[in-house]
Each structure stands twice: as structure tokens, then as C-alpha cells.
Amino acid sequence: MAVKISKKIAFVLFGLVSMYVIYAFISGVLLFQFAEPNKGSHTVEDSQQFYSDELSKDRIVLLEDRYESGLARIHLMENASDSIDVSFYTWHDGLSSDIFFSTIVDAADRGVDVRLLMDGIFHHLRGDLKEIMYAFSYHPNIEIKFYEPFDALRPWTWNNRLHDKLMIVDNERAMVGGRNIGDKYFAPEGYKGASNDRDLVVLDTDMRNNHDSVLKEMEDYFDYIWVHDFSEHPTNERFGPNDREAREGLATLRERHQELQELHSDMFNQDVDWLDKSFPANKVSFIHNPIDRLNKEPLVWKGLASMAEGASKSVLIQSPYVIPTENMMEHIHLDEVTSKEVSILTNSLSATSNVLAYSGYSRVREDIVDSGLEIYEFQGPSESLHGKTFVFDDRVSAVGSFNVDPRSTFLSTEVMVVVDSEEFAEALTNNMEDYMKHHSLKVAQDGTYKEHAYVQEEEVSLGKSGLTWGLSLVTRYFLYLI
């Protein structure tokens, strides 16, 4: 009798689990293939909106070097006097996160108001890092929210992630780029597994009239997401047994900050002349995706497409993943892209750290070359590219979090800063061309590489090749989610 009851319970449980899996697959996967992008009141004008003949009061600093970019974040937080607003996709445990977390607490202890907005699924503040969430929530000057936390009952919310990487300090300076917080993004030369990315810092040189600065648009955007229904405070963070853990966590972070200042004194209290490092700009613009569920109206992609259509000489693109699907191409008029040169810099299979994304790219790789575009693949193999950058006609540039793939186009929040500046465009182009000429190979029409004087094709392990090929058999049906 007991055996029969156990079998019935097992059968019922199996049935419920099976029903849930089917429900999750339909509403969390298949639904996105058929859902039309939301059409809002947003409009994307022609590319001329990003140009100006007058000089802007906003100036731009380029942060290319990994280590320098980490120091820049420390300096910005150390010198904050009123507010720090930060949004990030993910964090990785290590020295970099220790420095970032402890410096945030140090700023909050000085009276700076800190708001942290993180993706609700991929924030990684779990396990040993959960005490940091408690500590932040307990501090009176730190407020923390998660964008679209995991909701088992609504699988359609799983795919719309917060992919922004944005820091705004005192409404005077803002950093935008593609770096998450982790050692591989800020490691010095020689770090195995390093991720090469790119950030820029926007400086408002005249705070007497901040409405004329792009920083006002960036702060408005952050405020909008912060108060949005999709952004939630962590649950159970201010009461119960977590109070003790929170106090201990704060004490640990304060001690850690003092320890880090002693061990790595060269990383703190730097004398940085931001103005001296900056480039002038005719105009600085800010574009972002709308805050919607399911498939979004692809505003960032439309803006970038309009600039590609408006370019007459050259288009230079860097993206770690390149997966231009049919749905994406519907928003760009290829007959209006008349640039003589369109070049793409991306990762090779040997360099990529994301074989899932590469499996999608591998299916369209030769098609891209056949269309007349030039592809240069960074060979690595101990480093990979993670920067997201566009340069049009050696004048207008875009830097931020947007990857050339369906996920950035239709699913995730994304931010890009568009800069009308020949000097800044030249600096970007020089850095990207250095990767292309000295560390990459050009893809031929048959999918092989063209010969290079000294850059060799890096070997790929049989396991990585096999995994990529196997994944490509599956991802071909789900490119809209990659």
C-alpha cells in the first residue's frame, strides 16, 4: 500500500514538474520568437541628430587600458562628494570587487548617497557575497535594487536583463562602457584570461547650466529605471538574523578597505587631471533601449543603423559577438549603407570566452563576408575582446554596452554614448586598428584566414571546437535569444 502511494506521489510530482517545464519553455523561450517588438512613442531620427557644428561643453575621456580603467573607478568614487549612482550587469569575486565594494562603503561613510542597481539574476551576490548585500542594505547612505529579480511564476521575465554598465558621480562625471566588475576586466599586462574592454568618461565642464549636458539625460535615465516597477529592493534585508550579519559585513568591508589601501597604495588617492585627459566634442548624445518586457523596440540598434546609413566613407565596428539576425536586419536599409569600407573586429573561436554566442556567429560568419563586409578576428588566445564600439566616417563614435546580437537589440537594457569628435574617433580607430593589424586575422570568403606576415592562427582544443559545433546545431533555432 505504501509503495503504491509513493508511486502515485512520484507520478504526480513528475507530472507537475513536466507541466512546469513545458510552461516555462513556451512562455520563457518560444514566446519570444513570435512576440512583436513593443512600439512606443519613441522615435529615431536620421543620423544628423548626432552631429553639431558647435563645440559642446561636455568633454570625453577614453579609458582603454584595463588597469587604468580600474584606477579611474576608484578615483571617481574617492572624490565623490554628494552622490554615486551605479548600474551593473554582474560582479565576480576577487580583488577588483573587494576594492569596489569597500570603496563604496568608504564613500557612504563620508556622507555620499549611493544607489546600486544590479541585474536581478546575474548579480552574483549570493553565497559568500550575500553578506555584502546585507551590509549595503543596512548602511543608511546606500540603497540597493535589483532589476527583474528571478520570478519562477513568470518565465517571460527571465530574458529581459539589465546589461547597462553606468556610473554617475555628483551629476558631474559619468562612466559608460562594457566592463563588468571582476579581475579579468582590470588586470595588468600578462593576466591569463583577461578581457579587453573600453570605457569613456563624460565630463560636464560647466555645472552652472547642467541642462545643456548629456549628463542630465543619463541621470534621468537612471532615475527612470530606479523607480520603475521592474526594479525592486532585496527582500528581508533589514530585519531578523541578517542585522548582525549586516553589521559584521560593514565592519569587514571597512577593515578590508584600510588593508587594501596599505597593500595597494599606488591604486588609491591618485592625482588625476580629467580635463587634461579629455577630448573636445561637438556633441555628446545618449541612447538607450526602452524599459519593456518581451521584445523591445530596438532603439539603440535603430540609432546605430541610422549612423551606418548616413556614413559615406567608413564604418568600423567592434563587438565581442556578432549575430545579425533577419529581425535585426529589418531595421537597417542595406541599400542606403554606401560606405566604401565596413570592417568588423570580433573574437575568434580561440579567443572567445562565450562559445554559446560564437556558435550563433559561426552560422552567419561566411554570409557576412559574402555581403562585402570585412571581418577581423582577434586571435587571443590568453585574452579576449569585450569592447562595444562603432566609428562612422572617422568622426562620430559610439561606446557602451551594446553587442551586435539579438539579445542586446531586443531583450536587454543597453546604453551607448555617441560622440561627435574627430579627435576622439581618431583615438578609438587607432586602438581598434592596432588589434586588427597586429593581433587579428582577416576572414576569407571560404571561412579560412588570409595569410598574415606575423600573426598566426591560434589552435583551438578539440573539446572547444566540438562543443561549439554541437551548440550550433541547437542555437540555430534560438538565435533570437543569444
Short mmCIF file of C-alpha atoms in Angstrom, two decimals:
data_model
loop_
_atom_site.label_atom_id
_atom_site.label_comp_id
_atom_site.label_asym_id
_atom_site.label_seq_id
_atom_site.Cartn_x
_atom_site.Cartn_y
_atom_site.Cartn_z
CA MET A 1 0.00 0.00 0.00
CA ALA A 2 2.77 2.40 0.97
CA VAL A 3 4.63 1.57 -2.24
CA LYS A 4 1.53 2.36 -4.34
CA ILE A 5 1.06 5.71 -2.54
CA SER A 6 4.72 6.57 -3.08
CA LYS A 7 4.43 5.75 -6.78
CA LYS A 8 1.32 7.93 -7.07
CA ILE A 9 3.07 10.82 -5.35
CA ALA A 10 6.10 10.38 -7.60
CA PHE A 11 3.84 10.27 -10.66
CA VAL A 12 2.00 13.42 -9.61
CA LEU A 13 5.27 15.25 -8.88
CA PHE A 14 6.69 14.15 -12.21
CA GLY A 15 3.56 15.41 -13.94
CA LEU A 16 3.70 18.77 -12.17
CA VAL A 17 7.38 19.22 -12.97
CA SER A 18 6.79 18.27 -16.60
CA MET A 19 3.91 20.72 -16.87
CA TYR A 20 6.06 23.48 -15.38
CA VAL A 21 8.94 22.74 -17.77
CA ILE A 22 6.57 22.94 -20.73
CA TYR A 23 5.04 26.14 -19.36
CA ALA A 24 8.48 27.68 -18.82
CA PHE A 25 9.67 26.66 -22.28
CA ILE A 26 6.63 28.12 -24.01
CA SER A 27 6.44 31.37 -22.04
CA GLY A 28 10.18 31.84 -21.48
CA VAL A 29 11.56 30.68 -24.85
CA LEU A 30 9.06 30.16 -27.67
CA LEU A 31 7.04 33.26 -26.84
CA PHE A 32 9.97 35.48 -27.82
CA GLN A 33 10.11 34.03 -31.31
CA PHE A 34 6.60 35.26 -32.11
CA ALA A 35 6.16 38.34 -29.90
CA GLU A 36 6.35 41.53 -31.92
CA PRO A 37 8.59 44.29 -30.51
CA ASN A 38 6.69 46.81 -28.45
CA LYS A 39 6.01 50.01 -30.37
CA GLY A 40 6.22 53.03 -28.11
CA SER A 41 6.20 56.75 -28.70
CA HIS A 42 9.98 56.71 -29.14
CA THR A 43 11.38 57.85 -32.45
CA VAL A 44 14.79 57.55 -34.04
CA GLU A 45 15.59 60.45 -36.31
CA ASP A 46 18.21 60.43 -39.05
CA SER A 47 21.88 60.39 -38.20
CA GLN A 48 22.16 64.19 -38.28
CA GLN A 49 20.79 64.32 -34.74
CA PHE A 50 24.20 63.13 -33.56
CA TYR A 51 26.18 65.89 -35.31
CA SER A 52 26.81 69.52 -34.47
CA ASP A 53 28.93 72.36 -35.83
CA GLU A 54 29.30 73.95 -32.40
CA LEU A 55 31.54 72.90 -29.53
CA SER A 56 29.83 71.13 -26.63
CA LYS A 57 30.65 71.88 -23.00
CA ASP A 58 30.84 68.11 -22.44
CA ARG A 59 34.27 66.53 -22.91
CA ILE A 60 35.22 62.85 -23.25
CA VAL A 61 37.96 60.73 -21.67
CA LEU A 62 38.87 57.40 -23.30
CA LEU A 63 39.79 54.52 -20.98
CA GLU A 64 41.34 51.70 -22.98
CA ASP A 65 43.85 50.15 -20.59
CA ARG A 66 42.41 47.60 -18.14
CA TYR A 67 44.40 48.69 -15.11
CA GLU A 68 43.87 52.39 -15.81
CA SER A 69 40.12 51.83 -16.06
CA GLY A 70 40.10 50.27 -12.61
CA LEU A 71 42.05 53.20 -11.17
CA ALA A 72 39.60 55.60 -12.78
CA ARG A 73 36.66 53.97 -10.99
CA ILE A 74 38.49 54.23 -7.66
CA HIS A 75 39.32 57.88 -8.24
CA LEU A 76 35.75 58.78 -9.19
CA MET A 77 34.34 57.15 -6.04
CA GLU A 78 37.07 58.54 -3.78
CA ASN A 79 36.34 62.08 -4.92
CA ALA A 80 32.54 61.88 -4.84
CA SER A 81 31.02 64.45 -2.52
CA ASP A 82 27.25 64.10 -2.97
CA SER A 83 26.11 61.04 -4.93
CA ILE A 84 27.18 57.89 -6.73
CA ASP A 85 24.73 56.04 -8.98
CA VAL A 86 25.87 52.70 -10.35
CA SER A 87 24.22 50.11 -12.58
CA PHE A 88 25.94 46.85 -13.49
CA TYR A 89 25.12 43.51 -15.05
CA THR A 90 27.35 41.24 -12.97
CA TRP A 91 30.14 41.08 -10.39
CA HIS A 92 32.90 38.50 -9.96
CA ASP A 93 34.55 37.77 -6.63
CA GLY A 94 38.18 38.87 -6.38
CA LEU A 95 40.46 41.82 -5.70
CA SER A 96 38.56 44.16 -8.02
CA SER A 97 35.20 43.55 -6.38
CA ASP A 98 36.81 43.88 -2.93
CA ILE A 99 38.16 47.29 -3.90
CA PHE A 100 34.89 48.38 -5.48
CA PHE A 101 32.67 47.24 -2.60
CA SER A 102 34.89 48.65 0.14
CA THR A 103 35.35 51.97 -1.67
CA ILE A 104 31.57 52.29 -1.96
CA VAL A 105 31.25 51.84 1.80
CA ASP A 106 34.05 54.36 2.38
CA ALA A 107 32.20 56.91 0.21
CA ALA A 108 28.92 56.23 2.02
CA ASP A 109 30.69 56.69 5.37
CA ARG A 110 31.69 60.18 4.17
CA GLY A 111 28.03 61.03 3.65
CA VAL A 112 27.79 60.28 -0.09
CA ASP A 113 24.41 58.90 -1.17
CA VAL A 114 24.94 55.68 -3.11
CA ARG A 115 22.40 53.90 -5.29
CA LEU A 116 23.31 50.47 -6.68
CA LEU A 117 21.16 48.93 -9.41
CA MET A 118 22.05 45.41 -10.49
CA ASP A 119 20.60 42.75 -12.70
CA GLY A 120 18.22 40.61 -10.67
CA ILE A 121 19.53 37.24 -11.87
CA PHE A 122 23.20 37.65 -12.81
CA HIS A 123 24.33 39.96 -9.98
CA HIS A 124 26.22 37.09 -8.26
CA LEU A 125 25.63 38.48 -4.75
CA ARG A 126 24.94 35.00 -3.44
CA GLY A 127 26.79 32.59 -1.23
CA ASP A 128 29.73 34.29 0.46
CA LEU A 129 28.92 37.55 -1.34
CA LYS A 130 25.41 37.69 0.13
CA GLU A 131 26.76 39.40 3.26
CA ILE A 132 27.74 42.32 1.03
CA MET A 133 24.12 42.75 0.02
CA TYR A 134 23.14 42.73 3.70
CA ALA A 135 25.89 45.25 4.52
CA PHE A 136 24.88 47.61 1.74
CA SER A 137 21.20 47.42 2.66
CA TYR A 138 21.99 48.15 6.32
CA HIS A 139 24.06 51.27 5.58
CA PRO A 140 21.89 54.43 5.84
CA ASN A 141 23.57 56.02 2.81
CA ILE A 142 23.45 53.01 0.49
CA GLU A 143 20.36 51.85 -1.34
CA ILE A 144 20.33 48.72 -3.46
CA LYS A 145 17.84 47.43 -6.03
CA PHE A 146 17.63 44.50 -8.41
CA TYR A 147 16.21 44.77 -11.93
CA GLU A 148 13.75 41.97 -12.73
CA PRO A 149 14.63 39.50 -9.92
CA PHE A 150 14.06 35.83 -10.67
CA ASP A 151 10.35 35.04 -10.77
CA ALA A 152 9.56 31.35 -11.15
CA LEU A 153 5.92 32.06 -11.99
CA ARG A 154 6.69 34.46 -14.85
CA PRO A 155 9.36 32.89 -17.10
CA TRP A 156 8.90 35.64 -19.70
CA THR A 157 10.75 37.97 -17.31
CA TRP A 158 13.90 35.82 -17.37
CA ASN A 159 15.24 37.13 -20.67
CA ASN A 160 14.89 40.89 -20.18
CA ARG A 161 18.13 41.62 -18.35
CA LEU A 162 19.86 44.78 -17.13
CA HIS A 163 23.01 44.95 -19.26
CA ASP A 164 23.95 48.58 -18.54
CA LYS A 165 27.37 49.49 -17.16
CA LEU A 166 26.94 53.02 -15.90
CA MET A 167 28.39 55.15 -13.10
CA ILE A 168 27.32 58.74 -12.44
CA VAL A 169 29.20 60.76 -9.80
CA ASP A 170 27.87 64.05 -8.37
CA ASN A 171 26.00 64.58 -11.66
CA GLU A 172 29.31 65.99 -12.95
CA ARG A 173 31.03 62.91 -14.35
CA ALA A 174 29.71 59.68 -15.81
CA MET A 175 31.41 56.49 -16.95
CA VAL A 176 29.89 54.23 -19.60
CA GLY A 177 31.39 51.13 -21.17
CA GLY A 178 31.28 47.38 -21.41
CA ARG A 179 33.19 46.29 -18.33
CA ASN A 180 31.59 44.28 -15.55
CA ILE A 181 33.30 44.19 -12.14
CA GLY A 182 35.87 41.41 -11.99
CA ASP A 183 39.64 40.94 -12.01
CA LYS A 184 39.82 39.96 -15.69
CA TYR A 185 38.46 43.38 -16.71
CA PHE A 186 41.06 45.40 -14.77
CA ALA A 187 44.07 43.09 -14.66
CA PRO A 188 47.56 44.34 -15.53
CA GLU A 189 49.52 43.05 -18.51
CA GLY A 190 50.16 39.31 -18.51
CA TYR A 191 46.93 38.24 -16.76
CA LYS A 192 45.70 34.99 -18.32
CA GLY A 193 42.05 35.16 -19.31
CA ALA A 194 41.97 38.97 -19.38
CA SER A 195 39.03 40.70 -21.04
CA ASN A 196 39.91 43.79 -23.08
CA ASP A 197 37.12 46.34 -22.97
CA ARG A 198 36.62 50.06 -23.38
CA ASP A 199 35.09 52.83 -21.24
CA LEU A 200 34.59 56.52 -21.64
CA VAL A 201 34.04 59.25 -19.05
CA VAL A 202 31.82 62.23 -19.77
CA LEU A 203 32.82 65.49 -18.07
CA ASP A 204 30.47 68.43 -17.63
CA THR A 205 32.81 71.42 -17.74
CA ASP A 206 30.15 73.97 -16.74
CA MET A 207 27.88 72.88 -13.91
CA ARG A 208 26.13 76.25 -13.80
CA ASN A 209 23.87 75.05 -16.59
CA ASN A 210 23.70 71.28 -16.37
CA HIS A 211 20.58 71.08 -18.55
CA ASP A 212 22.82 71.54 -21.59
CA SER A 213 24.87 68.46 -20.65
CA VAL A 214 24.23 64.88 -21.69
CA LEU A 215 24.74 64.01 -18.01
CA LYS A 216 21.21 65.27 -17.33
CA GLU A 217 19.83 62.68 -19.79
CA MET A 218 21.93 59.94 -18.22
CA GLU A 219 20.77 60.80 -14.70
CA ASP A 220 17.14 60.98 -15.86
CA TYR A 221 17.51 57.52 -17.40
CA PHE A 222 18.98 56.10 -14.20
CA ASP A 223 16.19 57.69 -12.15
CA TYR A 224 13.59 56.25 -14.51
CA ILE A 225 14.84 52.67 -14.11
CA TRP A 226 15.38 53.15 -10.39
CA VAL A 227 11.73 53.99 -9.70
CA HIS A 228 10.37 51.58 -12.31
CA ASP A 229 8.21 48.66 -11.19
CA PHE A 230 10.78 46.25 -12.61
CA SER A 231 13.39 47.39 -10.04
CA GLU A 232 12.93 46.00 -6.54
CA HIS A 233 14.67 46.20 -3.20
CA PRO A 234 16.10 42.91 -1.95
CA THR A 235 13.69 41.09 0.34
CA ASN A 236 14.28 40.56 4.08
CA GLU A 237 17.35 42.74 4.11
CA ARG A 238 16.69 44.90 7.19
CA PHE A 239 15.38 42.62 9.87
CA GLY A 240 15.79 39.26 11.59
CA PRO A 241 19.13 37.48 11.87
CA ASN A 242 20.56 39.49 8.95
CA ASP A 243 21.09 42.59 11.14
CA ARG A 244 24.07 41.00 12.83
CA GLU A 245 25.45 39.77 9.53
CA ALA A 246 24.99 43.24 8.06
CA ARG A 247 26.90 44.96 10.87
CA GLU A 248 29.68 42.39 10.64
CA GLY A 249 29.74 42.76 6.87
CA LEU A 250 30.12 46.53 7.10
CA ALA A 251 32.92 46.18 9.64
CA THR A 252 34.67 43.67 7.38
CA LEU A 253 34.42 45.96 4.36
CA ARG A 254 35.81 48.91 6.34
CA GLU A 255 38.72 46.81 7.57
CA ARG A 256 39.27 45.48 4.08
CA HIS A 257 39.40 49.00 2.67
CA GLN A 258 42.16 50.01 5.10
CA GLU A 259 44.03 46.82 4.32
CA LEU A 260 43.76 47.38 0.56
CA GLN A 261 45.00 50.95 0.88
CA GLU A 262 48.10 49.66 2.66
CA LEU A 263 48.72 46.72 0.31
CA HIS A 264 47.96 48.63 -2.91
CA SER A 265 48.75 52.22 -2.01
CA ASP A 266 49.55 53.02 -5.66
CA MET A 267 45.89 52.40 -6.58
CA PHE A 268 44.37 54.92 -4.18
CA ASN A 269 44.44 58.71 -3.85
CA GLN A 270 45.70 59.21 -7.37
CA ASP A 271 46.13 62.70 -8.78
CA VAL A 272 44.03 62.58 -11.97
CA ASP A 273 43.56 65.63 -14.19
CA TRP A 274 40.41 64.58 -16.04
CA LEU A 275 40.29 67.74 -18.11
CA ASP A 276 43.84 67.22 -19.34
CA LYS A 277 43.00 63.64 -20.40
CA SER A 278 39.81 64.65 -22.21
CA PHE A 279 38.90 65.22 -25.83
CA PRO A 280 36.69 68.07 -27.04
CA ALA A 281 33.39 67.16 -28.68
CA ASN A 282 30.94 68.97 -30.88
CA LYS A 283 28.08 66.98 -29.44
CA VAL A 284 27.62 64.14 -26.94
CA SER A 285 24.40 62.12 -27.10
CA PHE A 286 22.96 59.31 -25.00
CA ILE A 287 20.86 56.48 -26.44
CA HIS A 288 19.28 53.54 -24.66
CA ASN A 289 16.74 50.78 -25.12
CA PRO A 290 13.24 51.22 -23.70
CA ILE A 291 12.29 49.51 -20.43
CA ASP A 292 9.89 46.81 -21.61
CA ARG A 293 9.32 43.11 -21.29
CA LEU A 294 9.37 40.60 -24.14
CA ASN A 295 10.84 42.06 -27.34
CA LYS A 296 11.67 45.75 -27.07
CA GLU A 297 11.59 48.37 -29.74
CA PRO A 298 15.29 48.25 -30.83
CA LEU A 299 16.11 51.91 -30.24
CA VAL A 300 19.87 51.55 -29.82
CA TRP A 301 20.16 49.38 -32.93
CA LYS A 302 17.99 51.82 -34.91
CA GLY A 303 20.24 54.69 -33.84
CA LEU A 304 23.39 52.83 -34.83
CA ALA A 305 21.78 51.73 -38.10
CA SER A 306 20.88 55.32 -38.95
CA MET A 307 24.51 56.34 -38.44
CA ALA A 308 25.70 53.47 -40.66
CA GLU A 309 23.24 54.53 -43.35
CA GLY A 310 24.42 58.14 -43.06
CA ALA A 311 28.13 57.31 -43.30
CA SER A 312 29.75 57.85 -46.71
CA LYS A 313 33.36 56.75 -46.21
CA SER A 314 33.78 54.15 -43.48
CA VAL A 315 32.13 52.17 -40.72
CA LEU A 316 34.29 50.47 -38.09
CA ILE A 317 32.65 48.10 -35.61
CA GLN A 318 33.99 46.21 -32.61
CA SER A 319 31.81 43.70 -30.79
CA PRO A 320 32.69 40.52 -28.89
CA TYR A 321 29.71 38.79 -30.50
CA VAL A 322 28.31 39.41 -33.98
CA ILE A 323 24.99 37.70 -34.72
CA PRO A 324 22.96 39.81 -37.19
CA THR A 325 19.62 38.00 -37.44
CA GLU A 326 16.89 38.61 -40.01
CA ASN A 327 14.83 40.51 -37.42
CA MET A 328 17.76 42.84 -36.79
CA MET A 329 18.39 43.42 -40.48
CA GLU A 330 14.79 44.55 -40.96
CA HIS A 331 15.76 47.75 -39.15
CA ILE A 332 18.64 48.71 -41.41
CA HIS A 333 18.31 49.69 -45.07
CA LEU A 334 21.28 47.96 -46.68
CA ASP A 335 20.78 49.83 -49.94
CA GLU A 336 21.44 53.06 -48.02
CA VAL A 337 24.73 51.82 -46.50
CA THR A 338 27.09 53.25 -49.09
CA SER A 339 30.34 53.36 -47.14
CA LYS A 340 33.32 52.15 -49.12
CA GLU A 341 34.72 50.33 -46.09
CA VAL A 342 32.75 48.40 -43.46
CA SER A 343 35.01 46.49 -41.09
CA ILE A 344 34.17 44.38 -38.05
CA LEU A 345 36.55 43.39 -35.26
CA THR A 346 35.43 40.44 -33.13
CA ASN A 347 36.74 37.35 -31.33
CA SER A 348 37.98 34.19 -32.99
CA LEU A 349 36.99 30.83 -31.61
CA SER A 350 40.39 30.59 -29.91
CA ALA A 351 39.89 33.95 -28.15
CA THR A 352 36.20 33.90 -27.29
CA SER A 353 35.11 33.19 -23.74
CA ASN A 354 31.49 32.70 -24.83
CA VAL A 355 31.17 29.60 -27.01
CA LEU A 356 27.38 29.84 -26.89
CA ALA A 357 27.46 33.22 -28.63
CA TYR A 358 30.19 32.06 -31.00
CA SER A 359 28.08 29.05 -32.01
CA GLY A 360 25.47 31.52 -33.27
CA TYR A 361 28.08 33.67 -35.00
CA SER A 362 29.66 30.65 -36.70
CA ARG A 363 26.48 30.07 -38.72
CA VAL A 364 26.49 33.57 -40.25
CA ARG A 365 30.24 34.21 -40.37
CA GLU A 366 30.75 33.43 -44.06
CA ASP A 367 27.49 35.14 -45.03
CA ILE A 368 28.79 38.38 -43.51
CA VAL A 369 31.98 38.16 -45.58
CA ASP A 370 29.97 37.32 -48.73
CA SER A 371 27.95 40.51 -48.20
CA GLY A 372 31.12 42.55 -48.71
CA LEU A 373 31.97 43.30 -45.08
CA GLU A 374 35.47 42.72 -43.75
CA ILE A 375 35.84 40.63 -40.59
CA TYR A 376 38.96 40.63 -38.45
CA GLU A 377 39.10 38.02 -35.71
CA PHE A 378 41.24 38.63 -32.64
CA GLN A 379 43.35 35.53 -32.02
CA GLY A 380 43.96 35.73 -28.28
CA PRO A 381 44.36 33.11 -27.00
CA SER A 382 45.03 34.19 -23.40
CA GLU A 383 42.91 37.34 -23.79
CA SER A 384 39.58 38.16 -25.38
CA LEU A 385 37.83 41.27 -26.67
CA HIS A 386 34.77 42.59 -24.86
CA GLY A 387 34.53 46.18 -26.09
CA LYS A 388 31.49 47.52 -27.93
CA THR A 389 32.42 50.40 -30.24
CA PHE A 390 31.29 51.97 -33.52
CA VAL A 391 33.08 54.65 -35.55
CA PHE A 392 31.42 56.34 -38.52
CA ASP A 393 33.32 58.39 -41.13
CA ASP A 394 36.20 58.97 -38.71
CA ARG A 395 34.05 61.47 -36.84
CA VAL A 396 31.09 60.11 -34.89
CA SER A 397 31.66 57.28 -32.41
CA ALA A 398 29.51 55.19 -30.08
CA VAL A 399 30.80 53.39 -26.98
CA GLY A 400 28.81 51.47 -24.39
CA SER A 401 27.25 48.12 -23.55
CA PHE A 402 25.56 47.14 -26.85
CA ASN A 403 26.67 43.91 -28.55
CA VAL A 404 25.76 43.23 -32.18
CA ASP A 405 23.36 40.43 -31.34
CA PRO A 406 19.61 39.87 -30.85
CA ARG A 407 19.84 39.96 -27.05
CA SER A 408 21.24 43.49 -26.99
CA THR A 409 18.89 44.53 -29.79
CA PHE A 410 15.54 43.29 -28.49
CA LEU A 411 15.87 41.93 -24.94
CA SER A 412 18.32 43.72 -22.64
CA THR A 413 18.65 47.25 -21.37
CA GLU A 414 21.59 48.84 -23.19
CA VAL A 415 23.27 52.24 -23.08
CA MET A 416 25.57 53.93 -25.60
CA VAL A 417 27.21 57.34 -25.60
CA VAL A 418 27.52 58.87 -29.08
CA VAL A 419 30.33 61.39 -29.57
CA ASP A 420 30.79 63.81 -32.45
CA SER A 421 34.55 64.39 -32.24
CA GLU A 422 37.21 63.72 -34.87
CA GLU A 423 39.94 63.63 -32.20
CA PHE A 424 38.09 61.04 -30.14
CA ALA A 425 37.22 58.99 -33.24
CA GLU A 426 40.88 59.00 -34.26
CA ALA A 427 41.95 57.68 -30.83
CA LEU A 428 39.34 54.91 -31.00
CA THR A 429 40.27 53.99 -34.56
CA ASN A 430 43.96 53.79 -33.71
CA ASN A 431 43.26 51.41 -30.84
CA MET A 432 40.93 49.22 -32.88
CA GLU A 433 43.26 49.14 -35.88
CA ASP A 434 46.11 48.09 -33.63
CA TYR A 435 44.08 45.00 -32.68
CA MET A 436 43.20 44.39 -36.33
CA LYS A 437 46.70 44.81 -37.76
CA HIS A 438 48.81 43.24 -35.04
CA HIS A 439 46.64 40.72 -33.20
CA SER A 440 43.95 39.58 -35.64
CA LEU A 441 43.46 37.71 -38.90
CA LYS A 442 41.14 38.67 -41.75
CA VAL A 443 38.46 36.13 -42.65
CA ALA A 444 38.45 35.00 -46.30
CA GLN A 445 35.28 34.19 -48.27
CA ASP A 446 35.70 30.46 -47.72
CA GLY A 447 35.84 30.94 -43.94
CA THR A 448 39.60 30.42 -43.64
CA TYR A 449 42.06 33.16 -42.73
CA LYS A 450 44.10 35.26 -45.10
CA GLU A 451 47.83 35.00 -44.58
CA HIS A 452 49.49 37.50 -42.26
CA ALA A 453 53.17 38.38 -42.01
CA TYR A 454 53.45 37.52 -38.31
CA VAL A 455 50.03 36.83 -36.79
CA GLN A 456 49.32 33.11 -36.70
CA GLU A 457 46.02 31.29 -36.34
CA GLU A 458 45.80 30.08 -32.76
CA GLU A 459 44.99 26.46 -32.13
CA VAL A 460 41.61 25.53 -30.69
CA SER A 461 41.18 22.49 -28.49
CA LEU A 462 39.12 19.62 -29.84
CA GLY A 463 36.76 19.99 -26.88
CA LYS A 464 36.07 23.67 -27.56
CA SER A 465 35.59 23.06 -31.29
CA GLY A 466 33.29 20.12 -30.66
CA LEU A 467 31.24 21.99 -28.08
CA THR A 468 30.82 24.97 -30.40
CA TRP A 469 29.74 22.75 -33.28
CA GLY A 470 27.30 20.86 -31.09
CA LEU A 471 25.81 24.05 -29.71
CA SER A 472 25.41 25.47 -33.23
CA LEU A 473 23.04 22.61 -34.06
CA VAL A 474 20.75 23.82 -31.27
CA THR A 475 21.29 27.57 -31.21
CA ARG A 476 20.33 27.86 -34.90
CA TYR A 477 16.74 27.55 -33.70
CA PHE A 478 17.11 30.05 -30.84
CA LEU A 479 19.32 32.82 -32.24
CA TYR A 480 16.70 35.34 -31.13
CA LEU A 481 17.72 34.67 -27.51
CA ILE A 482 21.51 34.83 -27.94
#
